[in-house]
JSON list of C-alpha atoms in Angstrom, two decimals:
[
{"chain": "U", "resi": 1, "resn": "MET", "atom": "CA", "xyz": [-85.13, -117.74, 168.23]},
{"chain": "U", "resi": 2, "resn": "ARG", "atom": "CA", "xyz": [-83.98, -116.52, 171.63]},
{"chain": "U", "resi": 3, "resn": "THR", "atom": "CA", "xyz": [-82.51, -119.96, 172.31]},
{"chain": "U", "resi": 4, "resn": "VAL", "atom": "CA", "xyz": [-80.61, -119.93, 169.02]},
{"chain": "U", "resi": 5, "resn": "LEU", "atom": "CA", "xyz": [-79.23, -116.45, 169.65]},
{"chain": "U", "resi": 6, "resn": "ALA", "atom": "CA", "xyz": [-78.33, -117.36, 173.24]},
{"chain": "U", "resi": 7, "resn": "LEU", "atom": "CA", "xyz": [-76.51, -120.47, 172.02]},
{"chain": "U", "resi": 8, "resn": "THR", "atom": "CA", "xyz": [-74.63, -118.38, 169.45]},
{"chain": "U", "resi": 9, "resn": "LEU", "atom": "CA", "xyz": [-73.66, -115.86, 172.12]},
{"chain": "U", "resi": 10, "resn": "VAL", "atom": "CA", "xyz": [-72.21, -118.56, 174.41]},
{"chain": "U", "resi": 11, "resn": "TYR", "atom": "CA", "xyz": [-70.60, -120.34, 171.44]},
{"chain": "U", "resi": 12, "resn": "PHE", "atom": "CA", "xyz": [-68.61, -117.26, 170.41]},
{"chain": "U", "resi": 13, "resn": "LEU", "atom": "CA", "xyz": [-67.98, -116.22, 174.01]},
{"chain": "U", "resi": 14, "resn": "ALA", "atom": "CA", "xyz": [-66.55, -119.65, 174.81]},
{"chain": "U", "resi": 15, "resn": "TYR", "atom": "CA", "xyz": [-64.42, -119.56, 171.67]},
{"chain": "U", "resi": 16, "resn": "GLY", "atom": "CA", "xyz": [-62.81, -116.28, 172.73]},
{"chain": "U", "resi": 17, "resn": "PRO", "atom": "CA", "xyz": [-60.40, -117.63, 175.40]},
{"chain": "U", "resi": 18, "resn": "LEU", "atom": "CA", "xyz": [-58.85, -119.93, 172.81]},
{"chain": "U", "resi": 19, "resn": "GLU", "atom": "CA", "xyz": [-57.23, -116.95, 171.08]},
{"chain": "U", "resi": 20, "resn": "PRO", "atom": "CA", "xyz": [-54.99, -115.77, 173.98]},
{"chain": "U", "resi": 21, "resn": "ALA", "atom": "CA", "xyz": [-54.47, -119.31, 175.29]},
{"chain": "U", "resi": 22, "resn": "LEU", "atom": "CA", "xyz": [-53.26, -120.91, 172.07]},
{"chain": "U", "resi": 23, "resn": "PRO", "atom": "CA", "xyz": [-49.97, -118.94, 171.74]},
{"chain": "U", "resi": 24, "resn": "LEU", "atom": "CA", "xyz": [-49.02, -119.84, 175.31]},
{"chain": "U", "resi": 25, "resn": "TYR", "atom": "CA", "xyz": [-50.12, -123.43, 174.73]},
{"chain": "U", "resi": 26, "resn": "SER", "atom": "CA", "xyz": [-47.83, -123.60, 171.70]},
{"chain": "U", "resi": 27, "resn": "ARG", "atom": "CA", "xyz": [-44.91, -122.14, 173.66]},
{"chain": "U", "resi": 28, "resn": "ASP", "atom": "CA", "xyz": [-45.28, -123.77, 177.07]},
{"chain": "U", "resi": 29, "resn": "VAL", "atom": "CA", "xyz": [-46.94, -127.12, 176.34]},
{"chain": "U", "resi": 30, "resn": "LEU", "atom": "CA", "xyz": [-45.88, -127.96, 172.79]},
{"chain": "U", "resi": 31, "resn": "ALA", "atom": "CA", "xyz": [-42.52, -126.16, 172.95]},
{"chain": "U", "resi": 32, "resn": "ALA", "atom": "CA", "xyz": [-43.22, -125.07, 169.37]},
{"chain": "U", "resi": 33, "resn": "GLY", "atom": "CA", "xyz": [-43.10, -121.29, 169.76]},
{"chain": "U", "resi": 34, "resn": "ALA", "atom": "CA", "xyz": [-44.50, -118.83, 167.25]},
{"chain": "U", "resi": 35, "resn": "GLY", "atom": "CA", "xyz": [-43.98, -121.19, 164.34]},
{"chain": "U", "resi": 36, "resn": "GLY", "atom": "CA", "xyz": [-46.06, -123.86, 166.02]},
{"chain": "U", "resi": 37, "resn": "TYR", "atom": "CA", "xyz": [-48.76, -121.30, 166.78]},
{"chain": "U", "resi": 38, "resn": "GLY", "atom": "CA", "xyz": [-48.95, -120.47, 163.07]},
{"chain": "U", "resi": 39, "resn": "LEU", "atom": "CA", "xyz": [-49.16, -124.16, 162.19]},
{"chain": "U", "resi": 40, "resn": "LEU", "atom": "CA", "xyz": [-52.02, -124.67, 164.64]},
{"chain": "U", "resi": 41, "resn": "TRP", "atom": "CA", "xyz": [-54.11, -121.91, 163.06]},
{"chain": "U", "resi": 42, "resn": "SER", "atom": "CA", "xyz": [-53.20, -123.12, 159.57]},
{"chain": "U", "resi": 43, "resn": "ALA", "atom": "CA", "xyz": [-54.51, -126.56, 160.51]},
{"chain": "U", "resi": 44, "resn": "PHE", "atom": "CA", "xyz": [-57.68, -125.00, 161.90]},
{"chain": "U", "resi": 45, "resn": "GLY", "atom": "CA", "xyz": [-58.18, -123.01, 158.69]},
{"chain": "U", "resi": 46, "resn": "ALA", "atom": "CA", "xyz": [-57.68, -126.09, 156.51]},
{"chain": "U", "resi": 47, "resn": "GLY", "atom": "CA", "xyz": [-60.21, -128.00, 158.60]},
{"chain": "U", "resi": 48, "resn": "ALA", "atom": "CA", "xyz": [-62.68, -125.12, 158.37]},
{"chain": "U", "resi": 49, "resn": "LEU", "atom": "CA", "xyz": [-62.41, -125.03, 154.57]},
{"chain": "U", "resi": 50, "resn": "ALA", "atom": "CA", "xyz": [-63.12, -128.76, 154.46]},
{"chain": "U", "resi": 51, "resn": "GLY", "atom": "CA", "xyz": [-65.98, -128.27, 156.92]},
{"chain": "U", "resi": 52, "resn": "LEU", "atom": "CA", "xyz": [-67.79, -125.96, 154.51]},
{"chain": "U", "resi": 53, "resn": "ALA", "atom": "CA", "xyz": [-68.27, -128.95, 152.21]},
{"chain": "U", "resi": 54, "resn": "THR", "atom": "CA", "xyz": [-70.34, -130.65, 154.94]},
{"chain": "U", "resi": 55, "resn": "VAL", "atom": "CA", "xyz": [-72.94, -127.86, 155.08]},
{"chain": "U", "resi": 56, "resn": "PRO", "atom": "CA", "xyz": [-75.34, -129.44, 152.52]},
{"chain": "U", "resi": 57, "resn": "LEU", "atom": "CA", "xyz": [-75.23, -132.74, 154.41]},
{"chain": "U", "resi": 58, "resn": "VAL", "atom": "CA", "xyz": [-75.62, -131.25, 157.89]},
{"chain": "U", "resi": 59, "resn": "GLY", "atom": "CA", "xyz": [-78.31, -128.91, 156.53]},
{"chain": "U", "resi": 60, "resn": "ARG", "atom": "CA", "xyz": [-80.63, -131.91, 156.06]},
{"chain": "U", "resi": 61, "resn": "LEU", "atom": "CA", "xyz": [-80.82, -132.40, 159.83]},
{"chain": "U", "resi": 62, "resn": "ARG", "atom": "CA", "xyz": [-83.22, -130.57, 162.09]},
{"chain": "U", "resi": 63, "resn": "PRO", "atom": "CA", "xyz": [-81.50, -127.19, 162.43]},
{"chain": "U", "resi": 64, "resn": "GLY", "atom": "CA", "xyz": [-81.98, -126.75, 166.18]},
{"chain": "U", "resi": 65, "resn": "LEU", "atom": "CA", "xyz": [-80.44, -130.14, 166.90]},
{"chain": "U", "resi": 66, "resn": "ALA", "atom": "CA", "xyz": [-77.67, -129.53, 164.37]},
{"chain": "U", "resi": 67, "resn": "LEU", "atom": "CA", "xyz": [-76.68, -126.24, 166.03]},
{"chain": "U", "resi": 68, "resn": "ALA", "atom": "CA", "xyz": [-76.77, -127.65, 169.56]},
{"chain": "U", "resi": 69, "resn": "GLY", "atom": "CA", "xyz": [-74.90, -130.75, 168.43]},
{"chain": "U", "resi": 70, "resn": "ASN", "atom": "CA", "xyz": [-72.32, -128.57, 166.70]},
{"chain": "U", "resi": 71, "resn": "ALA", "atom": "CA", "xyz": [-71.62, -126.65, 169.92]},
{"chain": "U", "resi": 72, "resn": "LEU", "atom": "CA", "xyz": [-71.29, -129.93, 171.82]},
{"chain": "U", "resi": 73, "resn": "ALA", "atom": "CA", "xyz": [-69.00, -131.42, 169.16]},
{"chain": "U", "resi": 74, "resn": "TRP", "atom": "CA", "xyz": [-66.81, -128.30, 168.98]},
{"chain": "U", "resi": 75, "resn": "GLY", "atom": "CA", "xyz": [-66.16, -128.42, 172.71]},
{"chain": "U", "resi": 76, "resn": "ALA", "atom": "CA", "xyz": [-65.49, -132.16, 172.61]},
{"chain": "U", "resi": 77, "resn": "ALA", "atom": "CA", "xyz": [-63.07, -131.71, 169.69]},
{"chain": "U", "resi": 78, "resn": "LEU", "atom": "CA", "xyz": [-60.89, -129.41, 171.84]},
{"chain": "U", "resi": 79, "resn": "LEU", "atom": "CA", "xyz": [-60.63, -131.79, 174.80]},
{"chain": "U", "resi": 80, "resn": "PRO", "atom": "CA", "xyz": [-57.68, -133.83, 173.43]},
{"chain": "U", "resi": 81, "resn": "LEU", "atom": "CA", "xyz": [-55.56, -130.68, 173.66]},
{"chain": "U", "resi": 82, "resn": "LEU", "atom": "CA", "xyz": [-55.61, -131.18, 177.43]},
{"chain": "U", "resi": 83, "resn": "VAL", "atom": "CA", "xyz": [-53.40, -134.27, 177.16]},
{"chain": "U", "resi": 84, "resn": "ILE", "atom": "CA", "xyz": [-51.46, -133.69, 173.92]},
{"chain": "U", "resi": 85, "resn": "SER", "atom": "CA", "xyz": [-47.84, -132.56, 174.04]},
{"chain": "U", "resi": 86, "resn": "GLY", "atom": "CA", "xyz": [-46.80, -132.78, 170.38]},
{"chain": "U", "resi": 87, "resn": "ILE", "atom": "CA", "xyz": [-47.33, -130.29, 167.57]},
{"chain": "U", "resi": 88, "resn": "VAL", "atom": "CA", "xyz": [-48.52, -132.81, 164.97]},
{"chain": "U", "resi": 89, "resn": "PRO", "atom": "CA", "xyz": [-51.31, -134.33, 167.12]},
{"chain": "U", "resi": 90, "resn": "ALA", "atom": "CA", "xyz": [-52.31, -130.81, 168.19]},
{"chain": "U", "resi": 91, "resn": "MET", "atom": "CA", "xyz": [-52.54, -129.78, 164.53]},
{"chain": "U", "resi": 92, "resn": "ALA", "atom": "CA", "xyz": [-54.78, -132.79, 163.87]},
{"chain": "U", "resi": 93, "resn": "VAL", "atom": "CA", "xyz": [-57.06, -131.76, 166.76]},
{"chain": "U", "resi": 94, "resn": "LEU", "atom": "CA", "xyz": [-57.30, -128.17, 165.48]},
{"chain": "U", "resi": 95, "resn": "ALA", "atom": "CA", "xyz": [-58.02, -129.42, 161.96]},
{"chain": "U", "resi": 96, "resn": "LEU", "atom": "CA", "xyz": [-60.87, -131.54, 163.34]},
{"chain": "U", "resi": 97, "resn": "GLY", "atom": "CA", "xyz": [-62.05, -128.55, 165.36]},
{"chain": "U", "resi": 98, "resn": "GLY", "atom": "CA", "xyz": [-62.14, -126.40, 162.22]},
{"chain": "U", "resi": 99, "resn": "LEU", "atom": "CA", "xyz": [-64.09, -129.10, 160.41]},
{"chain": "U", "resi": 100, "resn": "VAL", "atom": "CA", "xyz": [-66.70, -129.10, 163.19]},
{"chain": "U", "resi": 101, "resn": "TRP", "atom": "CA", "xyz": [-66.78, -125.33, 163.67]},
{"chain": "U", "resi": 102, "resn": "ALA", "atom": "CA", "xyz": [-67.21, -124.28, 160.02]},
{"chain": "U", "resi": 103, "resn": "PRO", "atom": "CA", "xyz": [-70.89, -125.17, 159.38]},
{"chain": "U", "resi": 104, "resn": "TYR", "atom": "CA", "xyz": [-72.32, -123.38, 162.44]},
{"chain": "U", "resi": 105, "resn": "ALA", "atom": "CA", "xyz": [-72.62, -119.82, 161.11]},
{"chain": "U", "resi": 106, "resn": "THR", "atom": "CA", "xyz": [-74.05, -120.96, 157.78]},
{"chain": "U", "resi": 107, "resn": "LEU", "atom": "CA", "xyz": [-76.63, -123.24, 159.40]},
{"chain": "U", "resi": 108, "resn": "GLU", "atom": "CA", "xyz": [-77.65, -120.54, 161.85]},
{"chain": "U", "resi": 109, "resn": "ALA", "atom": "CA", "xyz": [-78.02, -117.85, 159.18]},
{"chain": "U", "resi": 110, "resn": "SER", "atom": "CA", "xyz": [-80.06, -120.20, 156.98]},
{"chain": "U", "resi": 111, "resn": "LEU", "atom": "CA", "xyz": [-82.34, -121.05, 159.90]},
{"chain": "U", "resi": 112, "resn": "LEU", "atom": "CA", "xyz": [-82.92, -117.40, 160.80]},
{"chain": "U", "resi": 113, "resn": "GLN", "atom": "CA", "xyz": [-83.76, -116.52, 157.20]},
{"chain": "U", "resi": 114, "resn": "ARG", "atom": "CA", "xyz": [-86.35, -119.30, 157.05]},
{"chain": "U", "resi": 115, "resn": "VAL", "atom": "CA", "xyz": [-88.17, -118.81, 160.35]},
{"chain": "U", "resi": 116, "resn": "VAL", "atom": "CA", "xyz": [-87.90, -115.08, 161.07]},
{"chain": "U", "resi": 117, "resn": "PRO", "atom": "CA", "xyz": [-90.56, -112.88, 159.38]},
{"chain": "U", "resi": 118, "resn": "THR", "atom": "CA", "xyz": [-89.16, -110.79, 156.57]},
{"chain": "U", "resi": 119, "resn": "THR", "atom": "CA", "xyz": [-90.07, -107.57, 158.36]},
{"chain": "U", "resi": 120, "resn": "ALA", "atom": "CA", "xyz": [-87.95, -108.58, 161.36]},
{"chain": "U", "resi": 121, "resn": "LEU", "atom": "CA", "xyz": [-84.93, -110.02, 159.55]},
{"chain": "U", "resi": 122, "resn": "GLY", "atom": "CA", "xyz": [-82.96, -106.78, 159.68]},
{"chain": "U", "resi": 123, "resn": "ARG", "atom": "CA", "xyz": [-83.43, -106.41, 163.44]},
{"chain": "U", "resi": 124, "resn": "VAL", "atom": "CA", "xyz": [-82.61, -110.06, 164.16]},
{"chain": "U", "resi": 125, "resn": "PHE", "atom": "CA", "xyz": [-79.47, -110.12, 162.03]},
{"chain": "U", "resi": 126, "resn": "GLY", "atom": "CA", "xyz": [-78.42, -106.77, 163.47]},
{"chain": "U", "resi": 127, "resn": "ALA", "atom": "CA", "xyz": [-78.80, -108.16, 167.00]},
{"chain": "U", "resi": 128, "resn": "ARG", "atom": "CA", "xyz": [-76.88, -111.29, 166.01]},
{"chain": "U", "resi": 129, "resn": "ARG", "atom": "CA", "xyz": [-74.08, -109.23, 164.50]},
{"chain": "U", "resi": 130, "resn": "ALA", "atom": "CA", "xyz": [-73.81, -107.12, 167.64]},
{"chain": "U", "resi": 131, "resn": "LEU", "atom": "CA", "xyz": [-73.76, -110.19, 169.89]},
{"chain": "U", "resi": 132, "resn": "THR", "atom": "CA", "xyz": [-71.09, -112.08, 167.94]},
{"chain": "U", "resi": 133, "resn": "ALA", "atom": "CA", "xyz": [-68.95, -108.98, 167.40]},
{"chain": "U", "resi": 134, "resn": "ALA", "atom": "CA", "xyz": [-68.83, -108.39, 171.15]},
{"chain": "U", "resi": 135, "resn": "ALA", "atom": "CA", "xyz": [-68.75, -112.00, 172.36]},
{"chain": "U", "resi": 136, "resn": "THR", "atom": "CA", "xyz": [-65.41, -113.14, 170.92]},
{"chain": "U", "resi": 137, "resn": "PRO", "atom": "CA", "xyz": [-63.38, -110.11, 172.18]},
{"chain": "U", "resi": 138, "resn": "LEU", "atom": "CA", "xyz": [-65.06, -110.38, 175.59]},
{"chain": "U", "resi": 139, "resn": "GLY", "atom": "CA", "xyz": [-64.24, -114.08, 175.72]},
{"chain": "U", "resi": 140, "resn": "ALA", "atom": "CA", "xyz": [-60.66, -113.34, 174.69]},
{"chain": "U", "resi": 141, "resn": "ALA", "atom": "CA", "xyz": [-60.38, -110.68, 177.41]},
{"chain": "U", "resi": 142, "resn": "ALA", "atom": "CA", "xyz": [-61.71, -113.11, 180.01]},
{"chain": "U", "resi": 143, "resn": "GLY", "atom": "CA", "xyz": [-59.25, -115.73, 178.78]},
{"chain": "U", "resi": 144, "resn": "GLY", "atom": "CA", "xyz": [-56.40, -113.26, 179.08]},
{"chain": "U", "resi": 145, "resn": "LEU", "atom": "CA", "xyz": [-57.33, -112.49, 182.68]},
{"chain": "U", "resi": 146, "resn": "LEU", "atom": "CA", "xyz": [-57.60, -116.19, 183.51]},
{"chain": "U", "resi": 147, "resn": "LEU", "atom": "CA", "xyz": [-54.15, -116.85, 182.08]},
{"chain": "U", "resi": 148, "resn": "HIS", "atom": "CA", "xyz": [-52.67, -114.77, 184.90]},
{"chain": "U", "resi": 149, "resn": "ARG", "atom": "CA", "xyz": [-53.82, -117.46, 187.34]},
{"chain": "U", "resi": 150, "resn": "ALA", "atom": "CA", "xyz": [-54.33, -120.60, 185.25]},
{"chain": "U", "resi": 151, "resn": "THR", "atom": "CA", "xyz": [-52.39, -122.61, 182.70]},
{"chain": "U", "resi": 152, "resn": "PRO", "atom": "CA", "xyz": [-53.19, -122.40, 178.96]},
{"chain": "U", "resi": 153, "resn": "THR", "atom": "CA", "xyz": [-54.41, -126.00, 179.11]},
{"chain": "U", "resi": 154, "resn": "ALA", "atom": "CA", "xyz": [-56.87, -125.15, 181.88]},
{"chain": "U", "resi": 155, "resn": "VAL", "atom": "CA", "xyz": [-58.22, -122.16, 179.96]},
{"chain": "U", "resi": 156, "resn": "ILE", "atom": "CA", "xyz": [-58.67, -124.24, 176.80]},
{"chain": "U", "resi": 157, "resn": "GLY", "atom": "CA", "xyz": [-60.42, -126.90, 178.89]},
{"chain": "U", "resi": 158, "resn": "LEU", "atom": "CA", "xyz": [-62.76, -124.30, 180.40]},
{"chain": "U", "resi": 159, "resn": "SER", "atom": "CA", "xyz": [-63.56, -123.00, 176.91]},
{"chain": "U", "resi": 160, "resn": "ALA", "atom": "CA", "xyz": [-64.33, -126.52, 175.68]},
{"chain": "U", "resi": 161, "resn": "VAL", "atom": "CA", "xyz": [-66.49, -127.49, 178.65]},
{"chain": "U", "resi": 162, "resn": "THR", "atom": "CA", "xyz": [-68.44, -124.20, 178.52]},
{"chain": "U", "resi": 163, "resn": "CYS", "atom": "CA", "xyz": [-69.32, -124.77, 174.88]},
{"chain": "U", "resi": 164, "resn": "MET", "atom": "CA", "xyz": [-70.29, -128.39, 175.57]},
{"chain": "U", "resi": 165, "resn": "LEU", "atom": "CA", "xyz": [-72.57, -127.33, 178.43]},
{"chain": "U", "resi": 166, "resn": "ALA", "atom": "CA", "xyz": [-74.21, -124.74, 176.16]},
{"chain": "U", "resi": 167, "resn": "GLY", "atom": "CA", "xyz": [-74.87, -127.46, 173.58]},
{"chain": "U", "resi": 168, "resn": "VAL", "atom": "CA", "xyz": [-76.34, -129.81, 176.19]},
{"chain": "U", "resi": 169, "resn": "ALA", "atom": "CA", "xyz": [-78.53, -127.03, 177.61]},
{"chain": "U", "resi": 170, "resn": "ALA", "atom": "CA", "xyz": [-79.81, -126.18, 174.12]},
{"chain": "U", "resi": 171, "resn": "LEU", "atom": "CA", "xyz": [-80.65, -129.83, 173.47]},
{"chain": "U", "resi": 172, "resn": "CYS", "atom": "CA", "xyz": [-82.91, -129.70, 176.55]},
{"chain": "U", "resi": 173, "resn": "VAL", "atom": "CA", "xyz": [-85.06, -126.91, 175.05]},
{"chain": "U", "resi": 174, "resn": "PRO", "atom": "CA", "xyz": [-88.15, -128.54, 173.44]},
{"chain": "U", "resi": 175, "resn": "ALA", "atom": "CA", "xyz": [-88.74, -125.64, 171.05]},
{"chain": "U", "resi": 176, "resn": "LEU", "atom": "CA", "xyz": [-85.37, -126.29, 169.44]},
{"chain": "U", "resi": 177, "resn": "HIS", "atom": "CA", "xyz": [-86.42, -129.85, 168.59]},
{"chain": "U", "resi": 178, "resn": "ARG", "atom": "CA", "xyz": [-89.52, -128.65, 166.77]},
{"chain": "U", "resi": 179, "resn": "LEU", "atom": "CA", "xyz": [-87.70, -126.46, 164.25]},
{"chain": "U", "resi": 180, "resn": "PRO", "atom": "CA", "xyz": [-88.28, -128.15, 160.87]},
{"chain": "U", "resi": 181, "resn": "ALA", "atom": "CA", "xyz": [-85.48, -129.48, 158.72]},
{"chain": "U", "resi": 182, "resn": "ARG", "atom": "CA", "xyz": [-84.79, -127.73, 155.45]},
{"chain": "U", "resi": 183, "resn": "ASP", "atom": "CA", "xyz": [-86.75, -129.26, 152.56]},
{"chain": "U", "resi": 184, "resn": "PRO", "atom": "CA", "xyz": [-85.03, -128.52, 149.23]},
{"chain": "U", "resi": 185, "resn": "ALA", "atom": "CA", "xyz": [-88.14, -129.52, 147.28]},
{"chain": "U", "resi": 186, "resn": "THR", "atom": "CA", "xyz": [-90.35, -127.24, 149.33]},
{"chain": "U", "resi": 187, "resn": "ASP", "atom": "CA", "xyz": [-87.84, -124.42, 149.10]},
{"chain": "U", "resi": 188, "resn": "GLY", "atom": "CA", "xyz": [-87.82, -124.83, 145.33]},
{"chain": "U", "resi": 189, "resn": "LEU", "atom": "CA", "xyz": [-91.63, -124.82, 145.16]},
{"chain": "U", "resi": 190, "resn": "VAL", "atom": "CA", "xyz": [-91.81, -121.70, 147.33]},
{"chain": "U", "resi": 191, "resn": "ALA", "atom": "CA", "xyz": [-89.27, -119.98, 145.13]},
{"chain": "U", "resi": 192, "resn": "ALA", "atom": "CA", "xyz": [-91.19, -120.98, 142.00]},
{"chain": "U", "resi": 193, "resn": "LEU", "atom": "CA", "xyz": [-94.50, -119.76, 143.42]},
{"chain": "U", "resi": 194, "resn": "HIS", "atom": "CA", "xyz": [-92.87, -116.50, 144.47]},
{"chain": "U", "resi": 195, "resn": "ALA", "atom": "CA", "xyz": [-91.47, -116.04, 140.97]},
{"chain": "U", "resi": 196, "resn": "LEU", "atom": "CA", "xyz": [-94.85, -116.87, 139.42]},
{"chain": "U", "resi": 197, "resn": "GLY", "atom": "CA", "xyz": [-96.60, -114.40, 141.71]},
{"chain": "U", "resi": 198, "resn": "SER", "atom": "CA", "xyz": [-94.09, -111.70, 140.84]},
{"chain": "U", "resi": 199, "resn": "SER", "atom": "CA", "xyz": [-94.59, -112.39, 137.14]},
{"chain": "U", "resi": 200, "resn": "GLN", "atom": "CA", "xyz": [-98.38, -112.17, 137.45]},
{"chain": "U", "resi": 201, "resn": "ASP", "atom": "CA", "xyz": [-98.12, -108.92, 139.43]},
{"chain": "U", "resi": 202, "resn": "ALA", "atom": "CA", "xyz": [-95.93, -107.44, 136.73]},
{"chain": "U", "resi": 203, "resn": "ARG", "atom": "CA", "xyz": [-98.37, -108.56, 134.02]},
{"chain": "U", "resi": 204, "resn": "ILE", "atom": "CA", "xyz": [-101.31, -107.01, 135.88]},
{"chain": "U", "resi": 205, "resn": "LYS", "atom": "CA", "xyz": [-99.45, -103.72, 136.27]},
{"chain": "U", "resi": 206, "resn": "ARG", "atom": "CA", "xyz": [-98.61, -103.64, 132.56]},
{"chain": "U", "resi": 207, "resn": "THR", "atom": "CA", "xyz": [-102.29, -104.28, 131.71]},
{"chain": "U", "resi": 208, "resn": "GLU", "atom": "CA", "xyz": [-103.40, -101.51, 134.06]},
{"chain": "U", "resi": 209, "resn": "ARG", "atom": "CA", "xyz": [-100.99, -99.06, 132.47]},
{"chain": "U", "resi": 210, "resn": "ARG", "atom": "CA", "xyz": [-102.28, -99.91, 128.96]},
{"chain": "U", "resi": 211, "resn": "HIS", "atom": "CA", "xyz": [-105.90, -99.29, 130.02]},
{"chain": "U", "resi": 212, "resn": "ALA", "atom": "CA", "xyz": [-105.06, -96.10, 131.90]}
]
């Protein structure tokens, strides 16, 4: 799980610089100003909503590979922004980026719930929450500092390449390949057995109370 949490940390950290870079990108590169900036995020949001519909499909893949591939694909989706100079193509790129980005958090949370022991879930999700809550602002702060010396396009490119490298590095971790894919049938059987066990426990307790 350390690899998954490390990937998530870099993923959100690399996303951070996009937030201060995108307004300047809209103004200086696209010549679209504040209105264009709003359109870019609207396109990203629309793509993210559509991306949620892909979760059941992507969830059938091996989760470790899906998460690493998602980080790689998110970075690759941003690369066209380095050569685009029009608002409409840029909106299309951000919509595609949102489509790619959306499933990550859901897939990661589902994986953690399945492989982390119940007694440790609170600690693991608490650590994850702390990491992601700090990573994006730290990445945004780093991006802001870089923008004093680099162009918005360069900062976006650095963000994209960092996320791609994190995805490639995660793909090289053998343990990530061995994480099993989600089996809906097995999940249903486990849930049924858990419900049956709970029912039997309740029946035994009722019998014990009657004989007491």
